[in-house]
C-alpha cells in the first residue's frame, strides 16, 4: 500500500491523528502530509500536550492553583503513553494510550475542550480508543473491559488571542468497545487508508 508515511523498514503506516485529520478535512490533510506544510494553528494541540504531560508526571506546577485543583481530580491509571500498533497486513496503525492499568483492561483517552464537545467523542467516526482496543487484542489476545474519554474542561479562545486554561469540569464519557463497534472501526480504518492511497498515488503521478 502506498501511504505518505513509512517507517525505517519501509512499512507504510497511519497514526490516529492522520485518520482523524483525513476524515475531518481532506484538503488540510493533503497540505500537511503530501506537501509537508506545517499545521497552521497548534495552540490547542500544545495545550492538550501540556495537560497530558502534567498528568503523566503528576506535576502541575505550570498551572495556577485553581487549575491544579481540577487536574488533581483527574483519574490516572498505572501506565502512560503505551505504544500501540495494529497490524492491517500491508500497513499498520500506531498510537499511544494516554493511560491504562497494568492488566490493560481499562484504557483512558484524555481530551481538553469545552463541555459542549461531548458529542464529538460519541460520533461513529471517533475511533481512537477502538484502535487502542484492537491493538491490545492483537498483543494480548483479549480486549479491554472498559474504555473512556475524560474530557477536561478548557477555558479561552486562542483564535481570539485568549489564553487557554483548565476549567472546573471533568466529564467521563464511556466508550462502546463492543465487537460490533470494533468491526466498524476496523473497516473505517481500511476504507480511510484506501482513500488516502488513492489521493496519494494521484499526487505522486502529478508530481513525477
Coordinates of N, CA and C in Angstrom, one line a residue:
X1 N 0.8 -1.2 0.0 CA 0.0 0.0 0.0 C 0.9 1.2 0.0
X2 N 0.5 2.2 -0.8 CA 1.3 3.5 -0.9 C 0.6 4.5 0.0
X3 N 1.3 4.9 1.1 CA 0.9 5.9 2.0 C 2.0 6.9 2.2
X4 N 1.6 8.1 2.7 CA 2.7 9.2 2.8 C 3.7 9.0 3.9
X5 N 3.5 8.1 4.8 CA 4.4 7.8 5.9 C 4.8 6.4 5.9
X6 N 6.1 6.1 6.0 CA 6.7 4.8 6.1 C 7.7 4.8 7.2
X7 N 7.8 3.6 7.9 CA 8.8 3.5 9.0 C 10.2 3.2 8.4
X8 N 11.1 3.0 9.3 CA 12.5 2.8 8.9 C 12.7 1.5 8.1
X9 N 11.7 0.6 8.2 CA 11.8 -0.6 7.4 C 11.0 -0.5 6.1
X10 N 10.5 0.7 5.8 CA 9.7 0.9 4.6 C 8.3 0.5 4.6
X11 N 7.8 0.2 5.8 CA 6.4 -0.3 6.0 C 5.5 0.9 6.2
X12 N 4.5 1.1 5.3 CA 3.6 2.2 5.4 C 2.7 2.1 6.7
X13 N 2.4 3.3 7.3 CA 1.6 3.3 8.5 C 0.8 4.6 8.6
X14 N -0.2 4.5 9.4 CA -1.0 5.7 9.7 C -1.1 5.9 11.2
X15 N -1.2 7.1 11.7 CA -1.5 7.4 13.1 C -3.0 7.7 13.2
X16 N -3.5 7.7 14.4 CA -4.9 8.1 14.5 C -5.1 9.5 14.1
X17 N -4.1 10.4 14.4 CA -4.3 11.8 14.0 C -4.4 11.9 12.5
X18 N -3.7 11.1 11.8 CA -3.8 11.1 10.3 C -5.2 10.7 9.9
X19 N -5.7 9.6 10.5 CA -7.0 9.1 10.1 C -8.1 10.2 10.4
X20 N -8.0 10.8 11.6 CA -8.9 11.8 12.1 C -8.9 13.0 11.2
X21 N -7.6 13.5 10.9 CA -7.4 14.6 10.1 C -8.0 14.4 8.7
X22 N -7.8 13.3 8.1 CA -8.3 13.0 6.7 C -9.9 13.0 6.7
X23 N -10.5 12.4 7.7 CA -11.9 12.3 7.8 C -12.5 13.7 8.0
X24 N -11.9 14.5 8.8 CA -12.4 15.8 9.1 C -12.3 16.8 7.9
X25 N -11.1 16.8 7.3 CA -10.8 17.8 6.2 C -9.7 17.2 5.3
X26 N -10.1 16.7 4.2 CA -9.2 16.1 3.2 C -8.2 17.1 2.7
X27 N -8.6 18.3 2.4 CA -7.8 19.3 1.9 C -6.6 19.6 2.8
X28 N -7.0 19.8 4.1 CA -5.9 20.1 5.1 C -5.0 19.0 5.3
X29 N -5.5 17.8 5.2 CA -4.7 16.6 5.4 C -3.7 16.5 4.2
X30 N -4.1 16.8 3.0 CA -3.2 16.7 1.9 C -2.1 17.8 2.0
X31 N -2.5 19.0 2.5 CA -1.5 20.0 2.7 C -0.4 19.6 3.7
X32 N -0.9 19.0 4.8 CA 0.1 18.6 5.8 C 0.9 17.4 5.5
X33 N 0.3 16.3 4.9 CA 1.0 15.1 4.7 C 1.5 14.8 3.3
X34 N 1.0 15.5 2.3 CA 1.6 15.3 1.0 C 2.6 16.4 0.7
X35 N 2.2 17.7 1.0 CA 3.1 18.8 0.7 C 3.9 19.2 1.9
X36 N 3.8 18.5 3.1 CA 4.6 18.8 4.3 C 4.5 20.2 4.8
X37 N 3.3 20.8 4.5 CA 3.1 22.2 5.1 C 2.8 22.1 6.6
X38 N 3.4 23.0 7.4 CA 3.2 22.9 8.8 C 1.7 23.2 9.2
X39 N 1.3 22.6 10.2 CA -0.1 22.8 10.7 C -0.2 24.2 11.1
X40 N -1.3 24.9 10.6 CA -1.4 26.3 10.7 C -1.5 26.8 12.2
X41 N -2.3 26.1 13.0 CA -2.6 26.6 14.3 C -2.5 25.5 15.3
X42 N -1.5 25.6 16.2 CA -1.2 24.5 17.1 C -1.5 24.8 18.6
X43 N -2.0 25.9 18.9 CA -2.2 26.3 20.3 C -3.0 25.3 21.1
X44 N -4.1 24.8 20.5 CA -4.9 23.8 21.2 C -4.2 22.5 21.4
X45 N -3.5 22.1 20.4 CA -2.7 20.8 20.4 C -1.6 21.0 21.5
X46 N -0.9 22.1 21.5 CA 0.2 22.3 22.5 C -0.4 22.3 23.9
X47 N -1.6 22.9 24.1 CA -2.2 22.9 25.4 C -2.6 21.5 25.9
X48 N -3.2 20.7 25.0 CA -3.5 19.4 25.3 C -2.3 18.6 25.7
X49 N -1.2 18.8 25.0 CA 0.0 18.1 25.3 C 0.6 18.5 26.7
X50 N 0.4 19.8 27.0 CA 0.9 20.3 28.3 C 0.1 19.6 29.4
X51 N -1.2 19.5 29.2 CA -2.1 18.9 30.3 C -1.7 17.4 30.4
X52 N -1.6 16.7 29.2 CA -1.2 15.3 29.3 C 0.1 15.0 29.9
X53 N 1.1 15.9 29.7 CA 2.4 15.7 30.3 C 2.3 15.9 31.8
X54 N 1.5 16.9 32.2 CA 1.4 17.1 33.7 C 0.7 16.0 34.4
X55 N -0.3 15.4 33.7 CA -0.9 14.2 34.3 C 0.0 13.0 34.3
X56 N 0.8 12.8 33.3 CA 1.7 11.7 33.2 C 2.7 11.8 34.4
X57 N 3.3 13.0 34.6 CA 4.4 13.1 35.6 C 3.9 13.6 37.0
X58 N 2.5 13.7 37.1 CA 2.0 14.2 38.3 C 2.6 15.5 38.8
X59 N 2.8 16.4 37.9 CA 3.5 17.6 38.1 C 2.7 18.8 37.5
X60 N 2.0 19.5 38.4 CA 1.1 20.6 37.9 C 1.6 22.0 38.2
X61 N 2.9 22.1 38.3 CA 3.5 23.4 38.7 C 3.4 24.4 37.7
X62 N 3.1 24.1 36.4 CA 3.0 25.1 35.4 C 1.5 25.6 35.3
X63 N 0.7 25.2 36.2 CA -0.7 25.7 36.2 C -1.0 26.5 37.5
X64 N -2.1 27.3 37.4 CA -2.5 28.1 38.5 C -3.0 27.2 39.6
X65 N -3.2 27.7 40.8 CA -3.7 26.9 42.0 C -5.1 26.4 41.6
X66 N -5.9 27.2 41.0 CA -7.3 26.8 40.6 C -7.3 25.7 39.6
X67 N -6.4 25.8 38.6 CA -6.3 24.8 37.6 C -5.8 23.5 38.2
X68 N -4.9 23.6 39.2 CA -4.3 22.4 39.8 C -5.4 21.6 40.6
X69 N -6.4 22.4 41.2 CA -7.5 21.7 41.9 C -8.2 20.8 41.0
X70 N -8.4 21.2 39.7 CA -9.1 20.4 38.7 C -8.2 19.2 38.3
X71 N -7.0 19.5 37.9 CA -6.1 18.4 37.4 C -5.8 17.3 38.4
X72 N -5.8 17.7 39.7 CA -5.5 16.7 40.7 C -6.7 15.7 40.9
X73 N -7.8 16.1 40.4 CA -9.0 15.2 40.5 C -9.1 14.2 39.3
X74 N -8.3 14.4 38.3 CA -8.4 13.6 37.0 C -7.9 12.2 37.3
X75 N -8.6 11.2 36.9 CA -8.2 9.8 37.1 C -6.9 9.5 36.4
X76 N -6.0 8.9 37.1 CA -4.7 8.5 36.5 C -4.6 7.0 36.8
X77 N -4.2 6.2 35.7 CA -4.0 4.8 35.9 C -2.5 4.4 36.1
X78 N -2.2 3.2 35.9 CA -0.9 2.7 36.2 C 0.2 3.1 35.3
X79 N -0.1 3.2 34.0 CA 0.9 3.4 33.0 C 0.4 4.6 32.1
X80 N 1.4 5.2 31.4 CA 1.1 6.3 30.5 C 1.8 6.1 29.2
X81 N 1.2 6.6 28.1 CA 1.8 6.6 26.8 C 2.3 5.2 26.3
X82 N 1.5 4.2 26.5 CA 1.8 2.9 26.0 C 1.7 2.9 24.5
X83 N 2.7 2.5 23.8 CA 2.7 2.4 22.3 C 1.8 1.2 21.9
X84 N 0.9 1.5 20.9 CA 0.0 0.5 20.4 C 0.2 0.4 18.9
X85 N 0.3 -0.8 18.4 CA 0.4 -1.0 16.9 C -0.7 -2.0 16.5
X86 N -1.5 -1.6 15.5 CA -2.5 -2.5 15.0 C -2.1 -2.9 13.5
X87 N -1.9 -4.2 13.3 CA -1.4 -4.7 12.0 C -2.6 -4.9 11.1
X88 N -2.6 -4.2 9.9 CA -3.7 -4.4 8.9 C -3.1 -5.1 7.7
X89 N -2.0 -5.8 7.8 CA -1.5 -6.6 6.7 C -0.5 -5.8 5.9
X90 N -0.9 -4.9 5.0 CA 0.0 -4.1 4.2 C 0.2 -2.7 4.7
X91 N -0.3 -2.4 5.9 CA 0.0 -1.2 6.6 C -0.3 -1.4 8.1
X92 N 0.1 -0.5 8.9 CA -0.3 -0.6 10.3 C -0.7 0.8 10.8
X93 N -1.4 0.7 12.0 CA -1.8 2.0 12.6 C -1.1 2.0 14.0
X94 N -0.6 3.2 14.3 CA 0.2 3.3 15.6 C -0.4 4.5 16.4
X95 N -0.2 4.4 17.7 CA -0.7 5.4 18.6 C -0.2 5.2 20.0
X96 N -0.6 6.0 20.9 CA -0.2 5.9 22.3 C -1.4 6.1 23.2
X97 N -1.6 5.1 24.1 CA -2.7 5.2 25.0 C -2.3 6.2 26.1
X98 N -3.2 7.2 26.4 CA -2.9 8.2 27.4 C -2.6 7.6 28.7
X99 N -3.5 6.7 29.2 CA -3.2 6.0 30.4 C -4.0 4.7 30.5
X100 N -3.4 3.7 31.1 CA -4.0 2.3 31.2 C -3.6 1.7 32.5
X101 N -4.4 0.7 32.9 CA -3.9 -0.1 34.1 C -3.0 -1.2 33.6
X102 N -2.4 -1.8 34.6 CA -1.3 -2.8 34.3 C -1.9 -4.0 33.5
X103 N -3.1 -4.4 33.7 CA -3.7 -5.5 33.1 C -4.3 -5.2 31.7
X104 N -4.3 -3.9 31.3 CA -4.8 -3.4 30.1 C -6.3 -3.7 29.9
X105 N -7.0 -3.8 31.0 CA -8.5 -4.0 30.8 C -9.2 -2.6 31.0
X106 N -8.5 -1.6 31.3 CA -9.1 -0.2 31.4 C -8.2 0.8 30.7
X107 N -8.7 1.5 29.7 CA -7.9 2.5 29.0 C -8.6 3.8 29.0
X108 N -7.9 4.9 29.0 CA -8.4 6.2 29.1 C -7.7 7.1 28.1
X109 N -8.5 7.9 27.4 CA -8.0 8.9 26.4 C -8.4 10.3 27.0
X110 N -7.4 11.1 27.3 CA -7.6 12.5 27.8 C -7.9 13.4 26.7
X111 N -8.9 14.3 26.9 CA -9.1 15.4 25.9 C -9.4 16.7 26.7
X112 N -9.0 17.8 26.1 CA -9.4 19.1 26.7 C -10.3 19.8 25.7
X113 N -11.3 20.5 26.3 CA -12.2 21.3 25.5 C -13.4 21.7 26.3
X114 N -14.3 22.5 25.7 CA -15.5 23.0 26.3 C -16.4 21.8 26.6
X115 N -17.3 21.9 27.5 CA -18.2 20.9 27.9 C -19.1 20.5 26.7
X116 N -19.4 21.4 25.8 CA -20.3 21.1 24.7 C -19.6 20.2 23.6
X117 N -18.4 19.8 23.9 CA -17.7 18.9 22.9 C -17.9 17.4 23.2
X118 N -18.8 17.1 24.1 CA -19.1 15.7 24.4 C -19.5 14.9 23.2
X119 N -20.3 15.6 22.3 CA -20.9 14.9 21.2 C -19.7 14.4 20.2
X120 N -18.6 15.2 20.2 CA -17.5 14.8 19.3 C -17.0 13.5 19.6
X121 N -17.1 13.0 20.8 CA -16.5 11.8 21.2 C -17.5 10.6 21.3
X122 N -18.7 10.9 20.9 CA -19.7 9.9 20.8 C -20.1 9.6 19.3
X123 N -19.5 10.3 18.4 CA -19.7 10.1 17.0 C -19.1 8.8 16.5
X124 N -19.7 8.2 15.5 CA -19.3 7.0 14.9 C -17.8 7.1 14.5
X125 N -17.4 8.2 13.9 CA -16.1 8.4 13.4 C -15.0 8.6 14.4
X126 N -15.4 8.8 15.7 CA -14.4 8.9 16.7 C -14.0 7.4 17.1
X127 N -12.8 7.0 16.7 CA -12.4 5.6 16.9 C -11.1 5.4 17.5
X128 N -10.6 6.5 18.2 CA -9.3 6.4 18.8 C -9.2 5.3 19.9
X129 N -10.1 5.2 20.9 CA -10.0 4.2 21.8 C -10.2 2.8 21.2
X130 N -11.0 2.8 20.1 CA -11.3 1.5 19.5 C -10.0 0.9 18.8
X131 N -9.2 1.8 18.2 CA -7.9 1.4 17.7 C -7.0 0.8 18.8
X132 N -7.0 1.5 19.9 CA -6.2 1.0 21.0 C -6.7 -0.3 21.5
X133 N -8.0 -0.5 21.6 CA -8.6 -1.8 22.0 C -8.2 -2.9 21.0
X134 N -8.2 -2.6 19.7 CA -7.8 -3.6 18.7 C -6.3 -3.9 18.9
X135 N -5.5 -3.0 19.2 CA -4.1 -3.2 19.4 C -3.8 -4.1 20.6
X136 N -4.6 -3.8 21.6 CA -4.4 -4.7 22.8 C -4.9 -6.1 22.6
X137 N -5.9 -6.2 21.8 CA -6.4 -7.6 21.4 C -5.4 -8.3 20.6
X138 N -4.7 -7.6 19.7 CA -3.7 -8.3 18.9 C -2.5 -8.7 19.8
X139 N -2.1 -7.8 20.7 CA -1.0 -8.0 21.6 C -1.2 -9.0 22.7
X140 N -2.4 -9.0 23.3 CA -2.6 -9.8 24.5 C -3.7 -10.9 24.3
X141 N -4.4 -10.9 23.1 CA -5.3 -11.9 22.9 C -6.7 -11.7 23.6
X142 N -6.9 -10.5 24.2 CA -8.1 -10.2 24.8 C -8.4 -8.7 24.7
X143 N -9.6 -8.3 24.8 CA -10.0 -6.9 24.7 C -10.0 -6.3 26.1
X144 N -9.8 -5.0 26.2 CA -10.1 -4.3 27.5 C -11.5 -4.4 27.9
X145 N -11.8 -4.3 29.2 CA -13.2 -4.4 29.6 C -13.8 -3.0 29.7
X146 N -13.0 -2.0 29.7 CA -13.5 -0.6 29.9 C -12.7 0.4 29.1
X147 N -13.3 1.3 28.4 CA -12.7 2.4 27.7 C -13.5 3.7 28.0
X148 N -12.8 4.8 28.2 CA -13.5 6.0 28.4 C -12.6 7.2 27.9
X149 N -13.3 8.3 27.6 CA -12.7 9.6 27.4 C -12.9 10.4 28.6
X150 N -11.9 11.0 29.1 CA -12.0 12.0 30.2 C -11.8 13.4 29.5
X151 N -12.9 14.2 29.5 CA -12.9 15.5 28.9 C -12.6 16.5 30.0
X152 N -11.5 17.2 30.0 CA -11.1 18.2 30.9 C -11.5 19.5 30.4
X153 N -12.3 20.2 31.1 CA -12.8 21.5 30.6 C -11.7 22.5 30.4
X154 N -11.8 23.2 29.3 CA -10.8 24.2 28.9 C -11.5 25.5 28.7
X155 N -10.9 26.6 29.2 CA -11.4 27.9 29.0 C -10.5 28.6 28.0
X156 N -11.1 29.7 27.3 CA -10.3 30.5 26.5 C -10.5 30.2 25.0
X157 N -10.2 31.2 24.2 CA -10.3 31.0 22.7 C -9.0 31.6 22.1
X158 N -8.2 30.6 21.7 CA -6.8 31.0 21.2 C -6.9 31.8 19.9
X159 N -8.0 31.5 19.1 CA -8.2 32.3 17.8 C -8.4 33.8 18.1
X160 N -8.9 34.1 19.3 CA -9.1 35.5 19.7 C -8.0 36.0 20.5
X161 N -6.9 35.2 20.6 CA -5.8 35.7 21.4 C -5.9 35.5 22.9
X162 N -7.0 34.7 23.3 CA -7.2 34.5 24.7 C -6.3 33.3 25.2
X163 N -5.8 33.4 26.4 CA -5.0 32.3 27.0 C -5.9 31.1 27.2
X164 N -5.3 29.9 27.0 CA -6.1 28.7 27.3 C -5.7 28.2 28.7
X165 N -6.8 27.9 29.5 CA -6.6 27.5 30.9 C -7.5 26.3 31.2
X166 N -7.2 25.6 32.2 CA -8.0 24.4 32.7 C -9.2 25.0 33.4
X167 N -10.4 24.4 33.1 CA -11.6 24.8 33.7 C -11.9 24.0 35.0
X168 N -13.2 23.9 35.3 CA -13.5 23.2 36.6 C -14.1 21.8 36.4
X169 N -14.7 21.6 35.2 CA -15.4 20.3 35.0 C -14.5 19.2 34.5
X170 N -14.8 18.0 35.0 CA -14.2 16.8 34.4 C -15.3 15.8 34.0
X171 N -15.4 15.5 32.8 CA -16.5 14.8 32.2 C -16.0 13.4 31.8
X172 N -16.6 12.3 32.3 CA -16.3 11.0 31.9 C -17.3 10.5 30.9
X173 N -16.7 10.1 29.7 CA -17.5 9.7 28.6 C -17.2 8.2 28.3
X174 N -18.2 7.3 28.6 CA -17.9 5.9 28.4 C -17.9 5.6 26.9
X175 N -17.0 4.7 26.5 CA -16.8 4.4 25.1 C -17.3 2.9 24.8
X176 N -18.1 2.7 23.8 CA -18.6 1.4 23.5 C -17.5 0.7 22.7
X177 N -16.9 -0.4 23.3 CA -15.9 -1.1 22.6 C -16.4 -2.6 22.3
X178 N -17.7 -2.7 22.0 CA -18.2 -4.0 21.7 C -17.6 -4.5 20.4
X179 N -17.8 -5.8 20.1 CA -17.3 -6.3 18.9 C -17.8 -5.6 17.6
X180 N -19.1 -5.2 17.7 CA -19.7 -4.5 16.6 C -19.0 -3.2 16.3
X181 N -18.8 -2.4 17.4 CA -18.1 -1.1 17.2 C -16.7 -1.3 16.7
X182 N -16.0 -2.3 17.2 CA -14.6 -2.6 16.8 C -14.6 -3.0 15.3
X183 N -15.5 -3.8 14.9 CA -15.6 -4.1 13.5 C -15.8 -2.9 12.6
X184 N -16.7 -2.0 13.1 CA -16.9 -0.8 12.3 C -15.6 0.1 12.3
X185 N -15.0 0.2 13.4 CA -13.7 1.0 13.5 C -12.7 0.4 12.5
X186 N -12.5 -0.9 12.5 CA -11.6 -1.6 11.7 C -11.9 -1.3 10.2
X187 N -13.1 -1.4 9.8 CA -13.5 -1.1 8.4 C -13.3 0.3 8.1
X188 N -13.5 1.2 9.0 CA -13.3 2.6 8.7 C -11.9 2.9 8.5
X189 N -11.0 2.3 9.3 CA -9.6 2.5 9.1 C -9.2 2.0 7.7
X190 N -9.6 0.8 7.3 CA -9.3 0.2 6.0 C -9.8 1.1 4.9
X191 N -11.0 1.6 5.0 CA -11.6 2.4 3.9 C -10.9 3.8 3.8
X192 N -10.5 4.3 5.0 CA -9.8 5.6 5.0 C -8.4 5.4 4.4
X193 N -7.7 4.3 4.7 CA -6.4 4.1 4.2 C -6.4 3.9 2.7
X194 N -7.4 3.3 2.2 CA -7.6 3.1 0.7 C -7.8 4.4 0.0
X195 N -8.6 5.3 0.7 CA -8.9 6.6 0.1 C -7.7 7.5 0.1
X196 N -6.9 7.4 1.2 CA -5.7 8.2 1.3 C -4.7 7.7 0.2
X197 N -4.6 6.4 0.0 CA -3.7 5.8 -1.0 C -4.1 6.3 -2.4
X198 N -5.4 6.4 -2.7 CA -5.9 6.8 -4.0 C -5.4 8.3 -4.2
X199 N -5.6 9.2 -3.3 CA -5.2 10.5 -3.4 C -3.7 10.7 -3.5
X200 N -3.0 9.8 -2.7 CA -1.5 9.9 -2.7 C -0.9 9.4 -4.0
X201 N -1.4 8.4 -4.6 CA -1.0 7.9 -5.9 C -1.2 9.0 -6.9
X202 N -2.3 9.6 -6.9 CA -2.6 10.7 -7.8 C -1.7 11.8 -7.6
X203 N -1.4 12.2 -6.4 CA -0.4 13.2 -6.1 C 1.0 12.9 -6.7
X204 N 1.4 11.6 -6.5 CA 2.7 11.2 -7.0 C 2.8 11.2 -8.5
X205 N 1.7 10.8 -9.1 CA 1.6 10.9 -10.6 C 1.7 12.3 -11.1
X206 N 1.0 13.2 -10.5 CA 1.0 14.6 -10.9 C 2.3 15.3 -10.6
X207 N 3.1 14.8 -9.7 CA 4.4 15.4 -9.3 C 5.6 14.6 -9.7
X208 N 5.4 13.7 -10.6 CA 6.5 12.8 -11.0 C 7.3 13.5 -12.2

